[in-house]
Coordinates of N, CA and C and ligand atoms in Angstrom, one line a residue:
M434 N 0.8 -1.2 0.0 CA 0.0 0.0 0.0 C 0.9 1.2 0.0
E435 N 0.7 2.1 -1.0 CA 1.6 3.2 -1.1 C 0.8 4.4 -1.6
E436 N 1.0 5.5 -1.0 CA 0.2 6.7 -1.5 C 1.2 7.9 -1.6
Q437 N 1.2 8.5 -2.7 CA 2.0 9.8 -2.7 C 1.1 10.9 -2.7
L438 N 1.5 11.9 -1.8 CA 0.4 12.9 -1.5 C 0.8 14.3 -2.0
K439 N -0.2 14.9 -2.6 CA 0.0 16.3 -3.1 C -1.3 17.0 -2.8
K440 N -1.4 17.8 -1.8 CA -2.6 18.4 -1.4 C -2.5 19.9 -1.3
S441 N -1.7 20.5 -2.1 CA -1.3 21.9 -1.9 C -2.5 22.9 -2.1
D442 N -3.5 22.5 -2.9 CA -4.6 23.4 -3.2 C -5.4 23.7 -1.9
T443 N -5.8 22.6 -1.2 CA -6.5 22.8 0.0 C -5.7 23.6 1.0
L444 N -4.4 23.2 1.0 CA -3.5 23.8 2.0 C -3.4 25.3 2.0
N445 N -3.3 25.9 0.8 CA -3.2 27.3 0.6 C -4.4 28.1 1.2
V446 N -5.6 27.6 0.8 CA -6.8 28.3 1.3 C -6.9 28.3 2.8
V447 N -6.7 27.1 3.4 CA -6.8 26.9 4.8 C -5.7 27.7 5.5
G448 N -4.5 27.8 4.9 CA -3.4 28.5 5.5 C -3.7 30.0 5.7
E449 N -4.3 30.6 4.7 CA -4.6 32.0 4.8 C -5.6 32.3 5.9
L450 N -6.6 31.5 5.9 CA -7.7 31.7 6.9 C -7.1 31.5 8.3
A451 N -6.2 30.5 8.4 CA -5.7 30.1 9.7 C -4.9 31.2 10.4
A452 N -4.1 31.8 9.6 CA -3.2 32.9 10.1 C -4.0 33.9 10.9
G453 N -5.0 34.5 10.2 CA -5.9 35.5 10.8 C -6.5 35.0 12.1
I454 N -7.2 33.9 12.0 CA -8.0 33.4 13.1 C -7.1 33.0 14.3
A455 N -6.0 32.4 14.0 CA -5.1 31.9 15.1 C -4.6 33.1 15.9
H456 N -4.2 34.2 15.2 CA -3.6 35.3 15.9 C -4.7 36.0 16.8
E457 N -5.9 36.0 16.3 CA -7.1 36.6 17.0 C -7.4 35.8 18.3
I458 N -7.2 34.5 18.2 CA -7.6 33.6 19.3 C -6.5 33.7 20.4
R459 N -5.3 33.9 20.0 CA -4.2 33.8 21.0 C -4.3 34.8 22.2
N460 N -4.7 36.1 21.9 CA -4.7 37.1 22.9 C -5.8 36.8 24.0
P461 N -7.1 36.6 23.6 CA -8.0 36.2 24.7 C -7.7 34.9 25.4
M462 N -7.0 34.0 24.7 CA -6.6 32.8 25.4 C -5.6 33.1 26.6
T463 N -4.7 34.0 26.3 CA -3.7 34.3 27.3 C -4.4 34.9 28.6
A464 N -5.4 35.8 28.3 CA -6.2 36.4 29.4 C -6.9 35.3 30.2
L465 N -7.6 34.4 29.4 CA -8.3 33.3 30.1 C -7.4 32.5 31.0
K466 N -6.2 32.1 30.5 CA -5.3 31.3 31.3 C -4.9 32.0 32.6
G467 N -4.6 33.3 32.5 CA -4.2 34.0 33.6 C -5.3 34.0 34.7
F468 N -6.5 34.3 34.3 CA -7.6 34.4 35.3 C -8.0 33.1 35.9
I469 N -7.9 32.0 35.0 CA -8.2 30.7 35.6 C -7.1 30.3 36.6
Q470 N -5.9 30.7 36.4 CA -4.9 30.4 37.4 C -5.1 31.1 38.7
L471 N -5.6 32.4 38.6 CA -6.0 33.1 39.8 C -7.1 32.4 40.5
L472 N -8.1 32.1 39.8 CA -9.3 31.4 40.4 C -8.8 30.1 41.1
E473 N -8.0 29.3 40.4 CA -7.6 28.0 40.9 C -6.8 28.2 42.3
G474 N -6.0 29.3 42.3 CA -5.3 29.6 43.5 C -6.2 29.9 44.7
S475 N -7.3 30.6 44.4 CA -8.2 31.0 45.5 C -9.3 30.0 45.8
M476 N -9.4 29.0 45.1 CA -10.4 27.9 45.3 C -9.8 26.6 45.6
K477 N -8.6 26.6 46.2 CA -7.8 25.3 46.4 C -8.7 24.1 46.8
G478 N -8.4 23.0 46.1 CA -9.0 21.7 46.6 C -10.3 21.4 45.9
E479 N -11.3 22.2 46.3 CA -12.7 21.7 46.0 C -13.0 21.4 44.5
Y480 N -12.4 22.3 43.6 CA -12.8 22.1 42.2 C -11.6 21.6 41.4
D481 N -10.7 20.9 42.0 CA -9.5 20.4 41.3 C -9.8 19.7 40.0
N482 N -10.8 18.9 40.0 CA -11.1 18.1 38.8 C -11.5 19.0 37.6
Y483 N -12.3 20.0 38.0 CA -12.8 21.0 37.0 C -11.6 21.7 36.4
F484 N -10.7 22.2 37.3 CA -9.6 23.0 36.8 C -8.7 22.1 35.9
Q485 N -8.6 20.8 36.2 CA -7.8 19.9 35.4 C -8.3 19.9 34.0
V486 N -9.6 19.7 33.9 CA -10.3 19.7 32.6 C -10.1 21.0 31.8
I487 N -10.3 22.1 32.5 CA -10.2 23.4 31.9 C -8.7 23.6 31.4
T488 N -7.8 23.2 32.2 CA -6.4 23.4 31.8 C -6.0 22.5 30.6
S489 N -6.5 21.3 30.6 CA -6.1 20.4 29.5 C -6.8 20.8 28.2
E490 N -8.0 21.3 28.3 CA -8.8 21.7 27.1 C -8.1 23.0 26.6
L491 N -7.7 23.9 27.5 CA -7.0 25.1 27.0 C -5.7 24.7 26.3
Q492 N -5.0 23.7 26.8 CA -3.8 23.2 26.2 C -4.1 22.7 24.8
R493 N -5.2 22.0 24.7 CA -5.6 21.5 23.4 C -5.8 22.6 22.4
I494 N -6.5 23.7 22.8 CA -6.7 24.8 21.9 C -5.3 25.4 21.5
E495 N -4.4 25.4 22.4 CA -3.1 26.0 22.1 C -2.4 25.1 21.1
T496 N -2.5 23.8 21.2 CA -1.9 22.9 20.2 C -2.5 23.1 18.8
I497 N -3.8 23.3 18.8 CA -4.4 23.5 17.5 C -3.9 24.8 16.9
I498 N -3.8 25.8 17.7 CA -3.4 27.1 17.2 C -1.9 27.1 16.7
T499 N -1.1 26.4 17.5 CA 0.3 26.3 17.1 C 0.4 25.6 15.7
D500 N -0.3 24.5 15.6 CA -0.3 23.7 14.3 C -0.8 24.7 13.1
F501 N -1.8 25.4 13.4 CA -2.4 26.3 12.4 C -1.4 27.4 12.0
L502 N -0.7 28.0 13.0 CA 0.3 29.0 12.7 C 1.4 28.5 11.8
I503 N 1.8 27.3 11.9 CA 2.8 26.7 11.1 C 2.3 26.7 9.6
L504 N 1.0 26.4 9.5 CA 0.5 26.3 8.1 C 0.6 27.7 7.4
A505 N 0.4 28.7 8.2 CA 0.3 30.0 7.7 C 1.6 30.7 7.6
K506 N 2.5 30.2 6.8 CA 3.8 30.8 6.6 C 4.4 31.5 7.8
P507 N 5.2 30.8 8.6 CA 5.7 31.4 9.8 C 6.4 32.7 9.6
Q508 N 6.4 33.6 10.6 CA 6.9 34.9 10.5 C 8.3 35.0 10.0
A509 N 9.2 34.3 10.7 CA 10.6 34.4 10.3 C 11.1 33.0 9.7
V510 N 10.8 32.9 8.4 CA 11.3 31.7 7.7 C 12.7 32.0 7.2
S511 N 13.6 31.1 7.6 CA 15.0 31.3 7.3 C 15.6 30.0 6.7
Y512 N 15.6 30.0 5.4 CA 16.2 28.8 4.7 C 17.7 28.9 4.8
Q513 N 18.3 27.8 5.1 CA 19.8 27.8 5.2 C 20.3 26.4 4.7
I514 N 21.6 26.4 4.4 CA 22.2 25.2 3.9 C 22.6 24.4 5.1
K515 N 22.0 23.2 5.3 CA 22.1 22.5 6.6 C 22.4 21.0 6.3
Q516 N 22.9 20.4 7.4 CA 23.1 19.0 7.5 C 21.9 18.4 8.2
V517 N 21.1 17.6 7.4 CA 19.8 17.1 8.0 C 20.1 16.2 9.2
N518 N 21.2 15.5 9.2 CA 21.5 14.6 10.3 C 21.5 15.4 11.6
T519 N 22.0 16.6 11.5 CA 22.1 17.5 12.7 C 20.7 17.9 13.2
V520 N 19.9 18.3 12.2 CA 18.5 18.7 12.6 C 17.8 17.6 13.2
L521 N 18.0 16.4 12.6 CA 17.3 15.2 13.1 C 17.7 14.8 14.5
S522 N 19.0 14.8 14.7 CA 19.5 14.4 16.0 C 19.1 15.4 17.1
E523 N 19.1 16.7 16.8 CA 18.6 17.6 17.8 C 17.1 17.3 18.1
T524 N 16.3 16.9 17.1 CA 14.9 16.6 17.4 C 14.8 15.4 18.2
L525 N 15.6 14.4 17.9 CA 15.5 13.1 18.6 C 15.9 13.3 20.1
D526 N 16.9 14.1 20.3 CA 17.3 14.5 21.7 C 16.1 15.0 22.5
L527 N 15.4 15.9 21.8 CA 14.2 16.6 22.4 C 13.1 15.6 22.8
L528 N 13.0 14.5 22.0 CA 11.9 13.6 22.2 C 12.2 12.4 23.0
S529 N 13.5 12.1 23.2 CA 13.9 10.8 23.7 C 13.5 10.6 25.2
A530 N 13.5 11.7 26.0 CA 13.1 11.5 27.4 C 11.6 11.1 27.4
Q531 N 10.8 11.8 26.7 CA 9.4 11.5 26.6 C 9.1 10.1 26.1
A532 N 9.9 9.7 25.1 CA 9.7 8.4 24.5 C 10.1 7.3 25.5
A533 N 11.2 7.6 26.2 CA 11.6 6.6 27.2 C 10.6 6.3 28.3
M534 N 9.9 7.4 28.7 CA 8.8 7.2 29.7 C 7.7 6.3 29.1
L535 N 7.6 6.2 27.8 CA 6.5 5.4 27.2 C 7.1 4.1 26.7
N536 N 8.3 3.8 27.2 CA 8.9 2.5 26.8 C 9.3 2.4 25.4
I537 N 9.6 3.5 24.8 CA 10.0 3.5 23.4 C 11.4 3.9 23.2
Q538 N 12.2 3.2 22.4 CA 13.5 3.5 22.1 C 13.7 3.8 20.6
F539 N 14.6 4.7 20.4 CA 14.9 5.0 19.0 C 16.2 4.2 18.5
D540 N 16.0 3.6 17.4 CA 17.2 2.9 16.7 C 17.6 3.8 15.5
I541 N 18.7 4.5 15.7 CA 19.0 5.6 14.7 C 20.2 5.2 13.9
K542 N 20.1 5.3 12.6 CA 21.2 5.1 11.6 C 21.4 6.3 10.7
Y543 N 22.5 7.1 11.0 CA 22.7 8.2 10.2 C 23.6 7.8 9.0
G544 N 23.1 8.1 7.8 CA 23.9 7.9 6.6 C 24.8 9.1 6.3
E545 N 25.7 9.0 5.4 CA 26.5 10.1 5.1 C 25.8 11.0 4.1
L546 N 25.5 12.2 4.4 CA 24.6 13.0 3.6 C 25.2 14.3 3.1
P547 N 24.9 14.7 1.9 CA 25.2 16.0 1.4 C 24.3 17.0 2.1
L548 N 24.5 18.3 1.9 CA 23.7 19.3 2.5 C 22.4 19.6 1.8
V549 N 21.5 20.2 2.6 CA 20.1 20.4 2.0 C 19.8 21.9 2.3
H550 N 19.1 22.5 1.4 CA 18.6 23.9 1.6 C 17.3 23.8 2.3
C551 N 17.2 24.2 3.6 CA 16.0 23.9 4.3 C 15.8 24.9 5.4
E552 N 14.6 24.9 5.9 CA 14.2 25.7 7.1 C 14.3 24.8 8.3
A553 N 15.3 24.9 9.1 CA 15.6 23.9 10.2 C 14.4 23.7 11.1
N554 N 13.8 24.9 11.5 CA 12.7 24.8 12.5 C 11.5 24.0 11.9
Q555 N 11.2 24.3 10.7 CA 10.1 23.6 10.0 C 10.4 22.1 9.9
L556 N 11.7 21.8 9.5 CA 12.0 20.4 9.4 C 11.9 19.7 10.8
K557 N 12.3 20.4 11.8 CA 12.2 19.8 13.1 C 10.7 19.5 13.4
Q558 N 9.8 20.4 13.0 CA 8.4 20.2 13.3 C 7.9 19.0 12.5
V559 N 8.4 18.8 11.3 CA 8.1 17.6 10.5 C 8.5 16.3 11.3
F560 N 9.7 16.3 11.8 CA 10.2 15.1 12.5 C 9.4 14.9 13.7
I561 N 9.1 16.0 14.5 CA 8.3 15.8 15.7 C 7.0 15.3 15.4
N562 N 6.3 15.8 14.4 CA 5.0 15.3 14.0 C 5.0 13.8 13.7
L563 N 6.0 13.4 12.9 CA 6.0 12.0 12.4 C 6.4 11.1 13.6
I564 N 7.3 11.5 14.4 CA 7.7 10.6 15.5 C 6.7 10.6 16.6
K565 N 6.0 11.7 16.8 CA 4.9 11.6 17.8 C 3.8 10.7 17.3
N566 N 3.5 10.7 16.0 CA 2.5 9.7 15.5 C 3.0 8.3 15.7
A567 N 4.3 8.1 15.4 CA 4.8 6.8 15.6 C 4.7 6.3 17.1
I568 N 5.0 7.2 18.0 CA 4.9 6.9 19.4 C 3.5 6.6 19.8
E569 N 2.6 7.4 19.3 CA 1.2 7.2 19.6 C 0.6 5.9 19.0
A570 N 1.3 5.4 18.0 CA 0.8 4.2 17.3 C 1.3 2.9 18.1
M571 N 2.2 3.2 19.1 CA 2.7 2.0 19.8 C 2.5 2.1 21.3
P572 N 1.2 2.0 21.7 CA 0.8 2.2 23.1 C 1.6 1.2 24.1
D573 N 2.1 0.1 23.6 CA 2.8 -0.8 24.5 C 4.3 -0.6 24.4
G574 N 4.7 0.4 23.7 CA 6.2 0.7 23.6 C 6.8 -0.1 22.5
G575 N 8.1 0.0 22.4 CA 8.8 -0.8 21.3 C 9.9 0.1 20.7
I576 N 10.3 -0.3 19.5 CA 11.4 0.4 18.9 C 11.0 1.2 17.6
I577 N 11.4 2.4 17.5 CA 11.2 3.2 16.3 C 12.5 3.3 15.6
E578 N 12.5 2.9 14.3 CA 13.8 3.0 13.6 C 13.8 4.3 12.7
V579 N 14.8 5.0 12.9 CA 15.0 6.3 12.2 C 16.3 6.2 11.4
S580 N 16.2 6.5 10.1 CA 17.5 6.4 9.3 C 17.5 7.5 8.2
T581 N 18.7 7.8 7.8 CA 18.9 8.7 6.7 C 19.9 8.1 5.7
E582 N 19.7 8.4 4.5 CA 20.6 7.9 3.4 C 20.5 8.8 2.2
L583 N 21.4 8.6 1.3 CA 21.4 9.3 0.0 C 20.5 8.5 -0.9
F584 N 19.6 9.2 -1.6 CA 18.7 8.5 -2.6 C 19.1 8.9 -4.0
F585 N 19.6 8.0 -4.7 CA 20.3 8.3 -6.0 C 21.3 9.5 -5.8
D586 N 21.4 10.4 -6.7 CA 22.4 11.4 -6.6 C 21.9 12.7 -6.1
N587 N 20.5 12.8 -6.0 CA 20.0 14.1 -5.9 C 19.0 14.3 -4.8
H588 N 18.7 13.3 -4.0 CA 17.8 13.5 -2.9 C 18.4 12.8 -1.6
I589 N 18.0 13.3 -0.5 CA 18.2 12.5 0.7 C 16.9 11.9 1.2
L590 N 17.0 10.8 1.8 CA 15.8 10.0 2.3 C 15.9 9.9 3.8
V591 N 14.8 10.3 4.5 CA 14.7 10.1 5.9 C 13.5 9.1 6.1
S592 N 13.8 8.0 6.8 CA 12.8 7.0 7.0 C 12.5 6.9 8.5
I593 N 11.2 6.8 8.8 CA 10.7 6.6 10.2 C 9.8 5.4 10.2
Q594 N 10.3 4.3 10.8 CA 9.5 3.1 10.8 C 9.0 2.8 12.2
D595 N 7.7 2.6 12.4 CA 7.2 2.2 13.7 C 6.7 0.8 13.6
H596 N 6.5 0.1 14.7 CA 5.9 -1.2 14.7 C 4.6 -1.2 15.5
G597 N 3.8 -0.2 15.1 CA 2.5 0.1 15.9 C 1.3 -0.5 15.2
I598 N 0.2 0.2 15.4 CA -1.1 -0.4 15.0 C -1.3 -0.4 13.5
G599 N -0.5 0.4 12.7 CA -0.7 0.5 11.3 C -1.9 1.3 10.8
I600 N -2.0 1.5 9.5 CA -3.0 2.4 9.0 C -3.8 1.6 8.0
P601 N -5.1 1.5 8.2 CA -6.0 0.8 7.2 C -6.0 1.5 5.9
K602 N -6.3 0.8 4.8 CA -6.2 1.4 3.5 C -7.2 2.6 3.4
S603 N -8.3 2.5 4.0 CA -9.3 3.5 3.9 C -8.8 4.8 4.6
V604 N -8.0 4.7 5.6 CA -7.5 5.8 6.3 C -6.3 6.5 5.5
L605 N -5.5 5.6 4.9 CA -4.3 6.0 4.1 C -4.7 7.1 3.2
K606 N -5.8 7.0 2.5 CA -6.2 8.0 1.5 C -6.4 9.4 2.1
K607 N -6.8 9.4 3.4 CA -7.2 10.6 4.0 C -6.1 11.4 4.7
L608 N -5.0 10.7 4.8 CA -3.9 11.4 5.6 C -3.5 12.7 5.0
G609 N -3.4 13.7 5.8 CA -3.0 15.0 5.4 C -4.2 15.9 5.1
E610 N -5.4 15.3 5.2 CA -6.6 16.2 5.1 C -6.8 16.9 6.4
P611 N -7.2 18.2 6.3 CA -7.3 19.0 7.6 C -8.3 18.3 8.5
F612 N -8.0 18.2 9.8 CA -8.8 17.7 10.8 C -9.1 16.2 10.7
Y613 N -8.4 15.5 9.8 CA -8.7 14.1 9.8 C -7.9 13.4 10.9
T614 N -8.6 12.9 11.9 CA -7.9 12.1 13.0 C -8.7 10.9 13.3
T615 N -8.0 9.9 13.8 CA -8.7 8.7 14.3 C -8.6 8.6 15.8
K616 N -7.9 9.7 16.4 CA -7.6 9.7 17.8 C -8.6 10.5 18.6
E617 N -8.9 10.1 19.8 CA -9.9 10.8 20.6 C -9.4 12.2 20.9
K618 N -8.1 12.4 21.1 CA -7.5 13.7 21.5 C -6.7 14.2 20.3
G619 N -6.9 13.8 19.1 CA -6.1 14.2 18.0 C -6.6 15.6 17.5
T620 N -5.7 16.3 16.7 CA -6.2 17.5 16.0 C -6.4 17.2 14.5
G621 N -5.7 16.2 14.0 CA -5.7 16.0 12.6 C -5.1 17.1 11.8
L622 N -4.1 17.7 12.4 CA -3.4 18.8 11.7 C -1.9 18.5 11.5
G623 N -1.4 17.5 12.2 CA 0.1 17.2 12.2 C 0.5 16.8 10.8
L624 N -0.2 15.9 10.2 CA 0.3 15.5 8.8 C 0.1 16.5 7.8
M625 N -1.0 17.3 7.9 CA -1.3 18.4 7.0 C -0.1 19.4 7.0
V626 N 0.3 19.7 8.2 CA 1.5 20.6 8.3 C 2.7 20.0 7.7
T627 N 2.9 18.7 8.0 CA 4.0 18.0 7.5 C 4.1 18.0 6.0
Y628 N 3.0 17.7 5.4 CA 3.0 17.6 3.9 C 3.3 19.0 3.3
K629 N 2.7 20.0 4.0 CA 2.9 21.4 3.5 C 4.4 21.8 3.5
I630 N 5.0 21.5 4.6 CA 6.4 21.9 4.8 C 7.3 21.1 3.8
I631 N 7.0 19.8 3.6 CA 7.8 19.1 2.7 C 7.6 19.5 1.2
E632 N 6.4 19.9 0.9 CA 6.1 20.4 -0.4 C 6.9 21.7 -0.7
E633 N 6.9 22.6 0.4 CA 7.6 23.8 0.2 C 9.1 23.6 0.1
H634 N 9.6 22.5 0.6 CA 11.0 22.1 0.4 C 11.2 21.4 -1.0
E635 N 10.2 21.3 -1.8 CA 10.2 20.6 -3.0 C 10.6 19.1 -2.9
G636 N 10.1 18.6 -1.8 CA 10.3 17.2 -1.6 C 9.0 16.4 -1.6
W637 N 9.0 15.2 -1.2 CA 7.7 14.4 -1.2 C 7.8 13.4 -0.1
I638 N 6.6 12.8 0.2 CA 6.5 11.9 1.3 C 5.8 10.6 0.7
E639 N 6.3 9.5 1.2 CA 5.6 8.2 0.9 C 5.3 7.5 2.2
V640 N 4.2 6.8 2.1 CA 3.7 6.1 3.3 C 3.5 4.6 2.9
N641 N 4.0 3.7 3.7 CA 3.8 2.3 3.6 C 3.3 1.8 4.9
S642 N 2.2 1.1 4.9 CA 1.7 0.7 6.2 C 0.9 -0.7 6.1
K643 N 1.0 -1.4 7.2 CA 0.2 -2.7 7.3 C -0.4 -2.7 8.6
E644 N -1.7 -2.9 8.6 CA -2.5 -3.0 9.8 C -1.9 -4.0 10.8
G645 N -1.7 -3.6 12.0 CA -1.2 -4.6 13.0 C 0.3 -4.8 12.9
E646 N 0.9 -4.2 11.9 CA 2.4 -4.5 11.8 C 3.2 -3.2 12.0
G647 N 2.7 -2.1 11.4 CA 3.4 -0.9 11.5 C 3.4 0.0 10.3
T648 N 4.1 1.1 10.4 CA 4.0 2.1 9.4 C 5.4 2.7 9.1
L649 N 5.7 2.9 7.8 CA 6.9 3.5 7.4 C 6.6 4.8 6.7
F650 N 7.1 5.9 7.2 CA 7.0 7.2 6.5 C 8.4 7.5 5.9
Q651 N 8.4 7.9 4.7 CA 9.7 8.2 4.0 C 9.6 9.6 3.4
L652 N 10.6 10.5 3.8 CA 10.7 11.8 3.4 C 11.8 12.0 2.4
Y653 N 11.5 12.6 1.2 CA 12.6 12.8 0.2 C 12.8 14.3 0.1
L654 N 14.1 14.7 0.2 CA 14.4 16.1 0.1 C 15.5 16.3 -0.9
P655 N 15.4 17.3 -1.8 CA 16.4 17.5 -2.8 C 17.7 18.0 -2.1
I656 N 18.8 17.6 -2.6 CA 20.1 18.0 -2.0 C 20.5 19.4 -2.6
F657 N 21.3 20.1 -1.9 CA 21.7 21.5 -2.4 C 22.7 21.4 -3.4
H658 N 22.5 22.1 -4.5 CA 23.5 22.2 -5.6 C 24.0 23.7 -5.7
E659 N 25.3 23.8 -5.7 CA 25.9 25.1 -5.7 C 25.3 26.1 -6.7
N660 N 25.1 25.7 -7.9 CA 24.6 26.6 -9.0 C 23.2 26.4 -9.4
A661 N 22.4 25.9 -8.5 CA 21.0 25.6 -8.8 C 20.2 26.9 -8.8
Ligands
LIG1085 P1 -3.4 13.4 14.9 O1 -2.1 12.8 15.3 O2 -3.7 14.6 15.7 O3 -4.5 12.4 14.8 P2 -2.1 13.6 12.3 O4 -2.4 14.5 11.1 O5 -0.8 13.6 12.9 O6 -3.2 14.0 13.4 O7 -2.5 12.1 11.9 C1 -3.7 11.8 11.3 C2 -4.1 10.4 11.4 O8 -3.2 9.6 10.6 C3 -4.0 9.8 12.8 O9 -5.2 10.1 13.6 C4 -3.8 8.3 12.6 O10 -5.1 7.7 12.3 C5 -3.0 8.3 11.3 N1 -1.6 8.1 11.5 C6 -0.6 9.0 11.3 N2 0.6 8.4 11.5 C7 0.4 7.2 12.0 C8 1.2 6.1 12.4 N3 2.5 6.2 12.5 N4 0.6 4.9 12.7 C9 -0.7 4.8 12.7 N5 -1.6 5.7 12.3 C10 -1.0 6.9 11.9
LIG1086 MG1 -0.2 13.6 15.0

C-alpha cells in the first residue's frame, strides 16, 4: 500500500484563513489562562477536577493554534544550507526523554549526507509530528527505527519506521486532510502541516503501512547544488 500525496490546493486556502484566526484567538486565550490560574489559587481543593479539565482543554486549543500558525507561513522563515542529520539528532534528543517514559527506544542510523537547503525549525516540526505519531501508534512501547541515506544522486531520504497499529487502506487516502484524525484527542493537523512543509522544500512523502504491523514514513528532500 503506497500513497504519494500532493494536497497543496486545500492547504493554501486553509493556511490564509488560519493565520488570521489563530492570531485573534491567542490574545483572549492568554487572558483566560491568567484568570483561571488566579481562580484556581483562591479555590484550592474543591474544584481540582474541573480545573484539570479546563487546563487540558486550553492546552488542546493551544496545540491546534500552534499547528495552524505553522500552516500560515511562519513569521521568520529562514532557509539555510544544513546537514539534515544534525537537525534530526537535535529533534530526537528533544523527544527521547518523553519516548523513554513510554517505553519507546529510537534505533538511529545516520547515513553520510550532502547538505540540504532547508528551514531547520520547520524540518524539526516535521520530524516531531511523524515521530509523535509513531509513538502514539505504539501504546505498548517498542522500537522506532529512524534512518537517513542518500537517494540516488539528488535526494536525501529520511525513514521513520514504527511497529505500531498500522493504518488501514481507507485511512491512508485521507492522511493530510485537515482535521482528519482517528484519535480521541487528536487534532488531525500534524500530517497536513508535515505535507505542506515538505512540499515547500520541493520534496515528497511516501507512506507504507500494514494494519497490525506498523508504518513507514519516508521523506525525500532535494540536495543542495551550488549553482542551482
Ligand atoms: P493526529 O495525530 O492529531 O490524529 P495527524 O495529522 O498527525 O493527526 O495524523 C492523522 C491520522 O493519521 C492519525 O489520527 C492516525 O489515524 C493516522 N496516522 C498517522 N501516523 C500514523 C502512524 N505512524 N501509525 C498509525 N496511524 C497513523
Ligand atoms: Mg499527529
